[in-house]
Amino acid sequence: MLIEDVHKAYGQVRAVDGVSLRVEQGEFFGILGPNGAGKTTLIEMVEGLREPDRGTIAVLGTTPWPRDVALLRRIGVQTQASAFFTRLTAVEHLRTVAELYGLGPDAADRSLAQAGLTEKAGTRVDKLSGGQRQRLAIATALIHRPELIFLDEPTAALDPEVRRTLWDMLRALRGEGRTIIHTTHHLDEAEALCDRVAIMAGGRIVALDSPGNLIRALDAPTRLSVPAGRLSVHKAEAVDGVARAYEEAGEVVMETREPGRALVAVGELTGLDQVRTRTATLEDAYLRLTGSEHTA
Amino acid sequence: MSTYTALAKANYKAYTRDVTTMFFTFAFPLIFLVVFGLIFSGQRVTKGGLPYINYTAPGVLSWGVGNAALFGVAFTMMHWRRDDILRLIWRTPTPLSSVLVSRYAIALGVGLVQAVLFTAVALLPSFGLHLSGGWPTGLPVLLLGVTAFMAVGLVVGSLADTPEAVAAIANCVMIPMAFLSGAFYPITLMPHWLQDVSHVLPLRYFNDGLLNAFSGQGGWGDFGINCGGLVVFTVIFGAIATKTFRWSNGR
Ligand SMILES: Nc1ncnc2c1ncn2[C@@H]1O[C@H](COP(=O)(O)OP(=O)(O)O)[C@@H](O)[C@H]1O
Ligand SMILES: [Mg+2]
């Protein structure tokens, strides 16, 4: 998938403002960004639902706009608002979609099982829980075994346990060699799943790299913390290798660029059993890059 | 073809599982039949000497069928677009014609069941409908009437983005038309200029076609005019519908 200098405006709002990126076959690619960053608009242009104002898009070697039926057979899209046929059960909905792709009912049953919804086959779509609806939406997107899969915030509003089940499902898909483009709010998710991530803000890509490189590029200090009673801030500042120390939420926090040395020194003073370490996460990189730098 | 059957099945299940709407679709014309029956019981229209029911029954039936076709199709289109079901269909290799033809099949089926049920009740002795031997000419009229009102429904369903808007627009279209086209009030009793105006309303042709079929009036010329009128409205609103159709809300 190749995107070159794509623009899209809704009236005065520049939803996507000059985005270029290239996603390779078999890649698990994340698009991160706050609400209104333009993620959904970008995906809608790539699937061919909207026409870009400017720029070019090539998906699996063809232009998605206007509607290209041959291309649509090769891509699967899960949208944020899950759409199901009115008043049908989960399995009836999937069988209808299967028929629209010219597939038999076995494709629907397989997709239902893959999403772990076999037990809910006979439940009306309007009676499913939030998590079940989201899984049914993914099952809908995967029914025709697409090579390229778009998932628009598939885990929004899911509880942590269901989210993890979904992660396993997504990892399995990548294992099969499918290309996945995934937008999310959850940074831990991008860190855990994606080969590369693009961070979007205000319709532009502000960073694009592997999660590991984005974190390293931050060059953020490692933080060690111990319960406040164990060590005073004053003593903490004097510890070998510690650059800065402060008290926060009942803990003394020490920032260091030499975590090994500092850890040994702290261990000598307080013992290691109560020491916690925290390194920078994708969240830190994200917050800095999207300009909402409350924590760093 | 299989995309058509898939959508027709989905439409059919959605329709028959909405018991409230289904009940009122079929009960509504019957309620009017009873009301008009009470108002006009035993009276005869001077010309031709047929009982009043022979004027009210085709009027109420044409209006009820047209109303159901317009509302049903407009609601489906608005709803499928608002809930992104049209987008879901758009992503599959389904042609737009399958979406429309499958919904058309449902509208025709509903219209036919309405007509059979309604006529059966009107034929009961207490209502006393007199059905002429020429009644089969009502079948093509029914088919063309459903088609014309479905075309109007497609336009309404594209203009309106909420159920409230569908109801508001559809009522503004259907309620005045009930009186201005002779469906609820005999056309011959209206002022001449209003009789002329009624020719720009599709319900005029639908109602006249059914009236002639029920009572065995009018010749093939009238039959041709009524069918032709409905075809013209179908073409006009069908053309507008193709211009206004949207797969999704938003620009
Ligand atoms: N159909 C639309 N009409 C007008 N403005 C829109 C439409 N869709 C999105 N926008 C605006 O475009 C911007 C990007 O939206 P979106 O692509 O949905 O972002 P995200 O998915 O990252 O939250 C937002 O400011 C949003 O308000
Ligand atoms: Mg979005």
Coordinates of C-alpha atoms and ligand atoms in Angstrom, one line a residue:
Chain A
M1 CA 0.0 0.0 0.0
L2 CA 1.4 3.3 -1.1
I3 CA 0.1 6.7 -0.1
E4 CA 1.7 9.9 -1.5
D5 CA 0.9 13.4 -0.3
V6 CA -2.7 12.8 0.3
H7 CA -5.0 15.6 1.3
K8 CA -8.7 15.7 2.3
A9 CA -10.7 18.6 3.7
Y10 CA -14.2 18.8 5.0
G11 CA -15.1 22.4 4.3
Q12 CA -12.5 24.3 6.5
V13 CA -11.4 21.2 8.4
R14 CA -8.2 19.7 6.9
A15 CA -8.8 16.2 8.1
V16 CA -5.9 14.7 6.2
D17 CA -3.2 17.2 5.3
G18 CA -0.4 15.8 3.2
V19 CA 0.2 12.2 4.3
S20 CA 2.7 9.9 2.6
L21 CA 3.5 6.4 3.7
R22 CA 4.2 2.9 2.5
V23 CA 3.1 -0.3 4.1
E24 CA 4.8 -3.6 2.9
Q25 CA 3.1 -6.9 2.4
G26 CA 2.9 -8.9 5.6
E27 CA 3.4 -5.9 7.8
F28 CA 1.4 -5.1 11.0
F29 CA 1.1 -1.4 10.8
G30 CA -0.3 0.9 13.4
I31 CA -1.8 4.3 13.1
L32 CA -2.0 6.2 16.4
G33 CA -3.4 9.5 17.1
P34 CA -5.9 11.4 19.2
N35 CA -9.5 11.8 18.3
G36 CA -9.9 13.9 15.1
A37 CA -6.4 13.2 14.0
G38 CA -7.7 12.0 10.6
K39 CA -7.2 8.2 11.0
T40 CA -10.6 7.2 9.9
T41 CA -10.7 9.6 7.0
L42 CA -7.3 8.2 5.8
I43 CA -8.6 4.6 6.0
E44 CA -11.8 5.6 4.1
M45 CA -9.7 7.0 1.3
V46 CA -7.5 4.0 1.2
E47 CA -10.5 1.6 0.9
G48 CA -12.0 3.8 -1.8
L49 CA -15.0 5.1 0.1
R50 CA -13.8 8.7 -0.2
E51 CA -12.0 10.5 -3.0
P52 CA -8.8 12.3 -1.9
D53 CA -8.7 16.0 -2.8
R54 CA -5.1 15.7 -3.8
G55 CA -2.4 13.0 -3.9
T56 CA -2.3 9.4 -5.0
I57 CA -3.1 6.1 -3.3
A58 CA -2.2 2.7 -4.6
V59 CA -3.5 -0.4 -2.9
L60 CA -2.3 -3.9 -4.0
G61 CA -1.2 -2.2 -7.2
T62 CA -4.5 -0.4 -8.1
T63 CA -6.3 2.8 -7.3
P64 CA -9.1 2.3 -4.9
W65 CA -11.2 5.3 -6.1
P66 CA -13.8 4.9 -7.7
R67 CA -15.2 1.7 -6.3
D68 CA -13.1 -1.2 -7.6
V69 CA -14.9 -4.5 -7.0
A70 CA -11.9 -6.6 -7.8
L71 CA -9.9 -4.8 -5.2
L72 CA -12.7 -4.9 -2.6
R73 CA -12.6 -8.7 -2.8
R74 CA -9.0 -8.5 -1.6
I75 CA -9.4 -6.1 1.3
G76 CA -11.4 -6.4 4.6
V77 CA -12.5 -3.4 6.6
Q78 CA -13.7 -3.3 10.2
T79 CA -15.2 0.1 10.9
Q80 CA -15.6 2.0 14.2
A81 CA -19.4 1.9 14.0
S82 CA -20.2 -1.8 13.6
A83 CA -22.9 -2.3 11.0
F84 CA -25.0 -5.4 11.0
F85 CA -28.1 -6.4 9.1
T86 CA -31.2 -5.3 11.1
R87 CA -32.9 -7.9 13.3
L88 CA -30.8 -10.8 12.1
T89 CA -28.9 -13.2 14.3
A90 CA -25.1 -13.2 14.3
V91 CA -24.9 -16.2 12.0
E92 CA -27.7 -14.9 9.7
H93 CA -25.8 -11.6 9.4
L94 CA -22.6 -13.4 8.5
R95 CA -24.3 -15.7 6.1
T96 CA -25.8 -12.7 4.3
V97 CA -22.4 -11.1 4.0
A98 CA -20.9 -14.4 2.8
E99 CA -23.5 -14.6 0.1
L100 CA -22.8 -11.0 -1.0
Y101 CA -19.2 -12.1 -1.6
G102 CA -20.4 -15.2 -3.4
L103 CA -19.4 -17.5 -0.6
G104 CA -21.2 -20.4 1.0
P105 CA -22.5 -20.6 4.6
D106 CA -19.3 -22.5 5.7
A107 CA -17.3 -19.2 5.2
A108 CA -19.7 -17.6 7.7
D109 CA -19.4 -20.4 10.2
R110 CA -15.6 -20.5 10.0
S111 CA -15.5 -16.7 10.5
L112 CA -17.9 -17.0 13.5
A113 CA -15.7 -19.6 15.1
Q114 CA -12.5 -17.7 14.5
A115 CA -14.0 -14.7 16.4
G116 CA -15.1 -17.1 19.2
L117 CA -18.7 -16.4 18.7
T118 CA -20.1 -19.9 17.8
E119 CA -22.1 -19.9 21.0
K120 CA -23.7 -16.6 20.1
A121 CA -24.7 -17.8 16.6
G122 CA -28.4 -17.6 17.3
T123 CA -28.4 -14.3 19.2
R124 CA -29.9 -11.3 17.5
V125 CA -27.2 -8.7 16.6
D126 CA -28.9 -6.0 18.7
K127 CA -28.7 -8.3 21.8
L128 CA -24.9 -8.8 21.7
S129 CA -22.6 -7.1 24.2
G130 CA -20.2 -4.4 23.1
G131 CA -17.3 -6.9 23.0
Q132 CA -19.3 -9.4 21.0
R133 CA -20.4 -6.8 18.5
Q134 CA -16.8 -5.8 18.0
R135 CA -15.8 -9.4 17.4
L136 CA -18.7 -9.9 15.0
A137 CA -17.5 -6.8 13.1
I138 CA -14.1 -8.3 12.8
A139 CA -15.6 -11.6 11.7
T140 CA -17.5 -9.6 9.1
A141 CA -14.3 -8.0 7.8
L142 CA -12.5 -11.4 7.6
I143 CA -15.2 -13.5 6.1
H144 CA -13.7 -13.5 2.5
R145 CA -10.1 -14.0 3.8
P146 CA -8.7 -10.7 2.6
E147 CA -5.0 -10.1 2.0
L148 CA -5.1 -6.6 3.4
I149 CA -7.1 -5.9 6.6
F150 CA -8.1 -2.5 8.0
L151 CA -9.1 -2.4 11.6
D152 CA -10.4 1.0 12.9
E153 CA -10.1 1.0 16.7
P154 CA -11.1 -2.7 17.0
T155 CA -10.5 -2.7 20.8
A156 CA -12.1 0.6 21.7
A157 CA -14.5 0.1 24.6
L158 CA -13.5 -3.5 25.3
D159 CA -12.5 -4.7 28.8
P160 CA -8.9 -5.7 29.2
E161 CA -9.5 -9.5 29.1
V162 CA -11.5 -9.4 25.9
R163 CA -8.8 -7.1 24.4
R164 CA -6.1 -9.7 25.1
T165 CA -8.2 -12.4 23.4
L166 CA -8.5 -10.1 20.4
W167 CA -4.7 -9.5 20.4
D168 CA -4.2 -13.3 20.0
M169 CA -6.6 -13.3 17.1
L170 CA -4.7 -10.5 15.4
R171 CA -1.3 -12.1 16.0
A172 CA -2.7 -15.3 14.5
L173 CA -3.7 -13.3 11.4
R174 CA -0.3 -11.8 11.0
G175 CA 1.1 -15.3 11.4
E176 CA -0.8 -16.2 8.3
G177 CA 1.0 -13.5 6.3
R178 CA -1.9 -11.0 6.1
T179 CA -1.1 -7.3 6.0
I180 CA -2.8 -5.5 8.8
I181 CA -3.4 -1.8 9.2
H182 CA -4.7 -1.0 12.6
T183 CA -5.7 2.3 14.2
T184 CA -5.9 2.5 17.9
H185 CA -6.0 4.7 21.0
H186 CA -4.3 2.1 23.1
L187 CA -0.5 2.6 23.0
D188 CA 0.3 -0.6 24.8
E189 CA -1.6 -2.4 22.0
A190 CA 0.5 -0.8 19.3
E191 CA 3.7 -1.5 21.2
A192 CA 2.7 -5.2 21.6
L193 CA 1.4 -5.8 18.1
C194 CA 2.8 -3.5 15.5
D195 CA 5.9 -3.8 13.4
R196 CA 5.8 -0.1 12.7
V197 CA 3.6 2.7 13.8
A198 CA 2.7 6.1 12.3
I199 CA 1.7 8.7 14.9
M200 CA -0.8 11.2 13.4
A201 CA -1.9 14.6 14.8
G202 CA -3.8 17.3 13.0
G203 CA -4.0 15.4 9.7
R204 CA -0.3 14.9 9.5
I205 CA 2.1 12.1 10.3
V206 CA 4.4 13.4 13.0
A207 CA 6.5 10.2 13.4
L208 CA 6.8 6.9 11.7
D209 CA 9.1 4.1 12.9
S210 CA 9.1 0.8 14.9
P211 CA 7.8 1.2 18.5
G212 CA 11.2 0.4 19.8
N213 CA 12.9 3.1 17.7
L214 CA 10.3 5.7 18.7
I215 CA 10.9 5.0 22.3
R216 CA 14.7 5.1 21.9
A217 CA 14.5 8.3 20.0
L218 CA 12.8 9.9 23.0
D219 CA 16.1 9.5 24.9
A220 CA 14.0 9.5 28.1
P221 CA 15.6 8.7 31.5
T222 CA 14.8 5.5 33.4
R223 CA 12.9 6.1 36.6
L224 CA 13.6 4.1 39.8
S225 CA 11.2 4.5 42.7
V226 CA 11.1 3.3 46.3
P227 CA 8.5 3.9 49.0
A228 CA 9.0 7.4 50.5
G229 CA 9.9 6.1 54.0
R230 CA 12.9 4.2 52.7
L231 CA 14.9 7.1 51.4
S232 CA 14.8 10.8 51.6
V233 CA 14.8 12.9 48.4
H234 CA 17.9 14.5 49.7
K235 CA 19.8 11.2 50.0
A236 CA 18.3 10.0 46.7
E237 CA 19.8 12.9 44.9
A238 CA 23.2 11.9 46.1
V239 CA 23.0 8.3 44.9
D240 CA 25.6 7.3 42.3
G241 CA 24.3 7.8 38.8
V242 CA 21.0 9.6 39.7
A243 CA 20.5 12.8 37.8
R244 CA 17.3 14.1 39.6
A245 CA 15.1 13.0 42.4
Y246 CA 11.6 14.0 43.6
E247 CA 8.7 12.7 45.7
E248 CA 5.5 11.7 43.9
A249 CA 2.4 9.7 45.2
G250 CA 4.2 8.4 48.3
E251 CA 7.3 7.3 46.4
V252 CA 10.7 8.8 45.9
V253 CA 11.4 8.8 42.2
M254 CA 15.0 9.0 40.8
E255 CA 15.7 9.7 37.2
T256 CA 18.9 8.2 35.7
R257 CA 20.7 7.6 32.5
E258 CA 22.8 4.9 34.0
P259 CA 20.1 2.5 35.3
G260 CA 22.6 -0.3 36.1
R261 CA 24.8 1.8 38.3
A262 CA 22.0 3.6 40.0
L263 CA 20.2 0.3 40.8
V264 CA 23.2 -1.2 42.4
A265 CA 23.7 1.9 44.6
V266 CA 20.0 2.1 45.6
G267 CA 20.1 -1.6 46.4
E268 CA 22.9 -1.0 48.8
L269 CA 21.0 1.7 50.6
T270 CA 17.5 0.2 50.8
G271 CA 17.6 -3.4 49.6
L272 CA 16.1 -4.2 46.2
D273 CA 12.8 -5.8 47.2
Q274 CA 10.8 -2.6 47.1
V275 CA 12.4 -0.9 44.1
R276 CA 10.4 -0.4 41.0
T277 CA 11.8 0.6 37.6
R278 CA 10.0 2.2 34.7
T279 CA 11.5 2.8 31.3
A280 CA 9.9 5.0 28.6
T281 CA 7.0 3.5 26.8
L282 CA 5.4 4.3 23.5
E283 CA 3.0 6.4 25.5
D284 CA 5.7 8.8 26.4
A285 CA 6.8 9.1 22.8
Y286 CA 3.2 9.5 21.8
L287 CA 2.4 12.2 24.3
R288 CA 5.5 14.2 23.4
L289 CA 4.8 13.9 19.6
T290 CA 1.1 14.8 19.7
G291 CA 1.9 17.8 21.9
S292 CA 0.0 16.7 25.0
E293 CA 3.0 16.6 27.2
H294 CA 1.6 16.4 30.7
T295 CA 3.8 13.7 32.2
A296 CA 7.3 13.8 30.7
Chain B
M1 CA -28.3 -13.0 -8.6
S2 CA -27.2 -14.5 -5.3
T3 CA -26.5 -11.0 -3.9
Y4 CA -30.1 -10.3 -4.8
T5 CA -31.5 -13.3 -2.9
A6 CA -29.2 -12.7 0.0
L7 CA -30.5 -9.2 0.5
A8 CA -34.1 -10.2 -0.2
K9 CA -33.9 -12.8 2.5
A10 CA -32.3 -10.3 4.9
N11 CA -35.0 -7.8 4.1
Y12 CA -37.7 -10.3 4.5
K13 CA -36.5 -11.4 7.9
A14 CA -36.1 -7.9 9.1
Y15 CA -39.6 -7.0 7.9
T16 CA -41.4 -10.0 9.4
R17 CA -39.6 -9.7 12.7
D18 CA -40.9 -6.1 13.2
V19 CA -44.3 -7.2 14.2
T20 CA -45.6 -3.8 15.2
T21 CA -44.9 -2.2 11.9
M22 CA -46.2 -5.2 10.0
F23 CA -49.4 -5.2 12.0
F24 CA -50.1 -1.5 11.3
T25 CA -49.2 -1.8 7.6
F26 CA -52.0 -4.2 7.1
A27 CA -54.4 -2.9 9.7
F28 CA -54.2 0.8 8.7
P29 CA -56.2 0.5 5.4
L30 CA -58.7 -1.7 7.2
I31 CA -59.3 0.9 9.9
F32 CA -60.0 3.5 7.2
L33 CA -62.3 1.0 5.5
V34 CA -64.3 0.7 8.7
V35 CA -64.4 4.5 9.4
F36 CA -65.6 5.3 5.8
G37 CA -68.0 2.4 6.0
L38 CA -69.6 3.9 9.1
I39 CA -69.7 7.4 7.6
F40 CA -71.2 6.5 4.2
S41 CA -73.2 3.4 5.2
G42 CA -76.1 2.7 2.8
Q43 CA -75.4 5.9 0.6
R44 CA -75.0 5.7 -3.1
V45 CA -73.2 8.0 -5.4
T46 CA -75.7 9.5 -7.9
K47 CA -74.0 8.6 -11.1
G48 CA -73.7 4.9 -11.9
G49 CA -75.6 4.0 -8.8
L50 CA -72.8 2.0 -7.2
P51 CA -72.5 1.8 -3.4
Y52 CA -70.1 4.2 -1.7
I53 CA -67.8 1.4 -0.8
N54 CA -66.9 1.0 -4.5
Y55 CA -65.5 4.5 -4.3
T56 CA -63.9 4.3 -0.9
A57 CA -62.4 0.9 -1.1
P58 CA -60.1 1.5 -4.1
G59 CA -59.2 4.9 -2.6
V60 CA -58.2 3.6 0.7
L61 CA -56.4 0.6 -0.8
S62 CA -54.4 2.7 -3.3
W63 CA -53.5 5.1 -0.5
G64 CA -52.6 2.4 1.9
V65 CA -50.4 0.5 -0.6
G66 CA -48.7 3.7 -1.8
N67 CA -48.2 4.8 1.8
A68 CA -46.6 1.5 2.8
A69 CA -44.4 1.4 -0.2
L70 CA -43.2 5.0 0.2
F71 CA -42.6 4.7 4.0
G72 CA -41.2 1.2 4.0
V73 CA -38.6 2.0 1.3
A74 CA -37.7 5.4 2.6
F75 CA -37.2 4.0 6.2
T76 CA -35.0 1.1 4.9
M77 CA -32.8 3.5 2.8
M78 CA -32.4 6.0 5.6
H79 CA -31.8 3.4 8.2
W80 CA -29.4 1.3 6.1
R81 CA -27.4 4.4 5.3
R82 CA -27.4 5.8 8.8
D83 CA -26.3 2.5 10.4
D84 CA -23.7 1.9 7.7
I85 CA -25.3 -1.2 6.3
L86 CA -25.1 0.3 2.9
R87 CA -21.4 0.8 3.4
L88 CA -21.1 -2.8 4.4
I89 CA -22.8 -3.8 1.2
W90 CA -20.7 -1.3 -0.8
R91 CA -17.6 -3.1 0.4
T92 CA -18.8 -6.4 -1.1
P93 CA -19.0 -6.9 -4.9
T94 CA -22.8 -6.2 -4.7
P95 CA -24.3 -4.0 -7.5
L96 CA -26.7 -1.3 -6.4
S97 CA -29.3 -2.9 -8.6
S98 CA -29.4 -5.9 -6.1
V99 CA -30.0 -3.5 -3.2
L100 CA -32.9 -1.9 -5.0
V101 CA -34.5 -4.9 -6.7
S102 CA -34.4 -6.9 -3.4
R103 CA -36.2 -4.1 -1.6
Y104 CA -38.6 -3.9 -4.6
A105 CA -39.5 -7.5 -4.2
I106 CA -40.5 -6.9 -0.5
A107 CA -42.5 -3.8 -1.4
L108 CA -44.4 -5.8 -4.1
G109 CA -45.1 -8.6 -1.7
V110 CA -46.4 -6.3 0.9
G111 CA -48.6 -4.5 -1.6
L112 CA -50.1 -7.8 -2.9
V113 CA -50.8 -9.1 0.6
Q114 CA -52.4 -5.7 1.6
A115 CA -54.6 -5.8 -1.5
V116 CA -55.7 -9.4 -1.0
L117 CA -56.5 -8.9 2.7
F118 CA -58.2 -5.6 2.2
T119 CA -60.4 -6.8 -0.7
A120 CA -61.4 -9.9 1.2
V121 CA -62.6 -7.8 4.1
A122 CA -64.3 -5.3 1.8
L123 CA -66.2 -8.1 0.1
L124 CA -67.8 -9.2 3.4
P125 CA -71.6 -8.5 3.4
S126 CA -71.3 -5.8 6.0
F127 CA -69.1 -3.7 3.7
G128 CA -70.7 -4.9 0.5
L129 CA -68.0 -4.3 -2.1
H130 CA -69.3 -5.1 -5.6
L131 CA -66.3 -6.6 -7.5
S132 CA -66.7 -6.6 -11.3
G133 CA -65.4 -9.2 -13.6
G134 CA -62.8 -6.8 -14.8
W135 CA -60.9 -6.9 -11.5
P136 CA -57.7 -8.5 -12.9
T137 CA -56.8 -5.2 -14.6
G138 CA -56.2 -4.0 -11.1
L139 CA -53.1 -6.3 -10.8
P140 CA -50.8 -4.4 -13.3
V141 CA -52.1 -1.1 -11.7
L142 CA -51.1 -2.4 -8.3
L143 CA -47.7 -3.4 -9.5
L144 CA -47.1 0.0 -11.2
G145 CA -48.5 1.8 -8.2
V146 CA -46.1 0.1 -5.8
T147 CA -43.2 0.9 -8.3
A148 CA -44.1 4.6 -8.5
F149 CA -44.4 5.0 -4.8
M150 CA -41.2 3.1 -4.1
A151 CA -39.4 5.5 -6.5
V152 CA -40.8 8.4 -4.4
G153 CA -39.7 6.5 -1.3
L154 CA -36.2 6.2 -2.6
V155 CA -36.0 9.9 -3.0
V156 CA -37.4 10.6 0.4
G157 CA -35.0 8.0 1.9
S158 CA -32.1 9.8 0.3
L159 CA -33.2 13.3 1.5
A160 CA -34.0 12.3 5.1
D161 CA -31.2 11.3 7.5
T162 CA -33.5 10.6 10.5
P163 CA -36.7 8.6 11.1
E164 CA -38.4 11.9 12.1
A165 CA -37.5 13.5 8.8
V166 CA -38.7 10.5 6.8
A167 CA -42.1 10.6 8.7
A168 CA -42.4 14.4 8.2
I169 CA -41.6 14.4 4.5
A170 CA -43.7 11.3 3.8
N171 CA -46.7 12.6 5.7
C172 CA -46.5 15.9 3.9
V173 CA -46.6 14.0 0.6
M174 CA -49.2 11.4 1.4
I175 CA -51.9 13.1 3.5
P176 CA -52.7 16.0 1.2
M177 CA -52.6 13.6 -1.7
A178 CA -55.2 11.4 -0.1
F179 CA -57.7 14.2 -0.5
L180 CA -56.5 15.9 -3.6
S181 CA -56.4 12.8 -5.8
G182 CA -59.8 11.4 -5.0
A183 CA -58.7 8.6 -2.8
F184 CA -60.6 9.7 0.3
Y185 CA -63.1 12.0 -1.3
P186 CA -64.8 11.3 -4.7
I187 CA -63.0 13.3 -7.4
T188 CA -66.2 14.2 -9.2
L189 CA -67.4 16.1 -6.1
M190 CA -64.4 18.4 -6.2
P191 CA -64.1 21.8 -7.9
H192 CA -63.0 21.6 -11.5
W193 CA -59.7 23.3 -11.1
L194 CA -58.8 20.8 -8.3
Q195 CA -59.8 18.0 -10.6
D196 CA -57.2 19.3 -13.0
V197 CA -54.6 19.7 -10.3
S198 CA -55.0 16.0 -9.3
H199 CA -53.5 14.9 -12.6
V200 CA -50.0 15.8 -11.4
L201 CA -50.4 13.4 -8.4
P202 CA -49.4 9.7 -8.9
L203 CA -52.2 8.7 -6.5
R204 CA -54.8 10.0 -9.0
Y205 CA -53.8 7.4 -11.5
F206 CA -53.3 4.6 -9.0
N207 CA -56.8 5.3 -7.5
D208 CA -58.5 5.6 -10.9
G209 CA -56.9 2.4 -12.1
L210 CA -58.1 0.4 -9.0
L211 CA -61.5 2.2 -9.1
N212 CA -62.1 1.1 -12.7
A213 CA -60.9 -2.4 -12.0
F214 CA -63.2 -2.9 -9.0
S215 CA -66.3 -1.5 -10.7
G216 CA -65.6 -2.5 -14.3
Q217 CA -65.7 1.1 -15.5
G218 CA -63.5 2.7 -18.1
G219 CA -62.1 1.1 -21.2
W220 CA -58.6 0.1 -22.3
G221 CA -58.0 3.8 -23.0
D222 CA -58.4 4.7 -19.4
F223 CA -56.4 1.7 -18.3
G224 CA -53.6 2.8 -20.6
I225 CA -53.7 6.4 -19.2
N226 CA -53.6 5.2 -15.6
C227 CA -50.7 2.8 -16.2
G228 CA -48.9 5.3 -18.3
G229 CA -49.3 8.0 -15.6
L230 CA -47.8 5.7 -13.0
V231 CA -44.9 4.8 -15.4
V232 CA -44.2 8.5 -16.0
F233 CA -44.0 9.1 -12.2
T234 CA -41.7 6.1 -11.8
V235 CA -39.4 7.4 -14.5
I236 CA -39.3 10.9 -13.0
F237 CA -38.7 9.8 -9.4
G238 CA -36.4 7.0 -10.5
A239 CA -34.2 9.5 -12.3
I240 CA -34.2 11.8 -9.2
A241 CA -33.4 8.8 -7.0
T242 CA -30.3 7.9 -9.0
K243 CA -29.1 11.5 -8.6
T244 CA -29.8 11.7 -4.9
F245 CA -28.7 8.1 -3.8
R246 CA -25.9 8.1 -1.3
W247 CA -24.0 5.0 0.0
S248 CA -23.2 6.9 3.2
N249 CA -24.0 10.0 5.2
G250 CA -21.4 12.8 5.2
R251 CA -19.6 14.3 2.2
Ligands
LIG1 N1 -18.1 13.4 7.3 C1 -17.4 14.4 7.9 N2 -17.8 15.7 7.6 C2 -17.2 16.7 8.2 N3 -16.1 16.6 9.0 C3 -15.6 15.4 9.3 C4 -16.3 14.2 8.7 N4 -15.6 13.1 9.1 C5 -14.6 13.6 9.9 N5 -14.6 14.9 10.0 C6 -13.6 15.8 10.7 O1 -12.3 15.5 10.2 C7 -11.4 15.4 11.2 C8 -10.7 14.0 11.3 O2 -11.7 13.0 11.6 P1 -11.4 11.5 11.7 O3 -10.8 11.1 10.4 O4 -12.7 10.8 12.1 O5 -10.4 11.3 12.9 P2 -10.0 10.1 13.8 O6 -10.5 8.9 13.2 O7 -8.5 10.2 13.9 O8 -10.6 10.4 15.1 C9 -12.1 15.7 12.5 O9 -11.9 17.1 12.8 C10 -13.6 15.5 12.2 O10 -14.4 16.3 12.9
MG2 MG -11.7 7.5 13.9

